[in-house]
mmCIF file of C-alpha atoms in Angstrom:
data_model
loop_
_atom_site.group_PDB
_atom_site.id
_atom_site.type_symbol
_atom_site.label_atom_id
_atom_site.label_comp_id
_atom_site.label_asym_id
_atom_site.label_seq_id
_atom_site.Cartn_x
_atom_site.Cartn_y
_atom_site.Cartn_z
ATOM 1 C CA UNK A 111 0.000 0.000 0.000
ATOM 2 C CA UNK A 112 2.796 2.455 0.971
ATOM 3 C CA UNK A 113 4.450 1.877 -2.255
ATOM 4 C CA UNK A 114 1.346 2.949 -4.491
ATOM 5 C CA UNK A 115 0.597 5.960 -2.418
ATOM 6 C CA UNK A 116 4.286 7.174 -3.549
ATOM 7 C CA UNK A 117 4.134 6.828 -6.745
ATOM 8 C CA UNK A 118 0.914 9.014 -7.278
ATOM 9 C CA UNK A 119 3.098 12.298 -6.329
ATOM 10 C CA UNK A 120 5.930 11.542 -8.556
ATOM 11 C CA UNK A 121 3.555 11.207 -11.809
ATOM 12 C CA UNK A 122 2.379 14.398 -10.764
ATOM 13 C CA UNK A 123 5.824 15.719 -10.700
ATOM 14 C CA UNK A 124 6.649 14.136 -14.196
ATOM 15 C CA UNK A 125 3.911 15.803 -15.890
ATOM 16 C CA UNK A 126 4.525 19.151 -14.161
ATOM 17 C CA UNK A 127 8.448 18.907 -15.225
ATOM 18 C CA UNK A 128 7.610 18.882 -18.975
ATOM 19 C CA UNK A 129 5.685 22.417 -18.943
ATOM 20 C CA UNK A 130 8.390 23.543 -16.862
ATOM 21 C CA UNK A 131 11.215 23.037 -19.420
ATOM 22 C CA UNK A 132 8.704 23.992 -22.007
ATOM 23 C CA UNK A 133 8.657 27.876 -20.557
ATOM 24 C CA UNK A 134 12.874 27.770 -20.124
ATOM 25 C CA UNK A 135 12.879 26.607 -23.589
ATOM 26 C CA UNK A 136 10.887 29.402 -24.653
ATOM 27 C CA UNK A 137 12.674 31.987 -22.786
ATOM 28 C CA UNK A 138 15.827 30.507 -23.610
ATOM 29 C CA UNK A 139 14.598 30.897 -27.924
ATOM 30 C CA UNK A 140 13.241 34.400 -27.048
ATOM 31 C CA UNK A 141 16.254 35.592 -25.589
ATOM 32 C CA UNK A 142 18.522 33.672 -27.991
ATOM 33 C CA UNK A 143 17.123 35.601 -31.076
ATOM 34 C CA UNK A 144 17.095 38.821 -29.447
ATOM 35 C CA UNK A 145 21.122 38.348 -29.073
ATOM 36 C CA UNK A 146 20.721 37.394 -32.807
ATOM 37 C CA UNK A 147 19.097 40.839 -33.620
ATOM 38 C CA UNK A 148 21.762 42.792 -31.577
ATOM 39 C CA UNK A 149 24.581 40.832 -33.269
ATOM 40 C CA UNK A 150 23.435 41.537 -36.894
ATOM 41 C CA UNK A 151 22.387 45.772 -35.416
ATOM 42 C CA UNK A 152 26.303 45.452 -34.348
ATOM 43 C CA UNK A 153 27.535 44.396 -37.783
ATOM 44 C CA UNK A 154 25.806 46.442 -39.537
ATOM 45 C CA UNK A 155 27.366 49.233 -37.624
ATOM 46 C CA UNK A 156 30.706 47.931 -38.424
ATOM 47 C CA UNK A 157 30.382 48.383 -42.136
#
């Protein structure tokens, strides 16, 4: 009995992990191409 009522909470956990790395991922892409834009702003300056 002990055993099943442990596993209920990590399922839960598993599922909640997947949205978690979903909004780092995004973050991570949005931030990512923002660099992009300030790198090509920057060599455009240089020329």
């Amino acid at each position: 009995m002990l055993s099943q009522k442990n596993t209920r909470p990590i399922e839960e956990h598993l599922q909640v992990i997947p949205s978690e790395l979903e909004i780092i991922k995004q973050d991570f892409e949005k931030k990512s191409s923002e660099l992009g834009k300030k790198i090509e702003q920057l060599e455009e300056e240089k020329m």
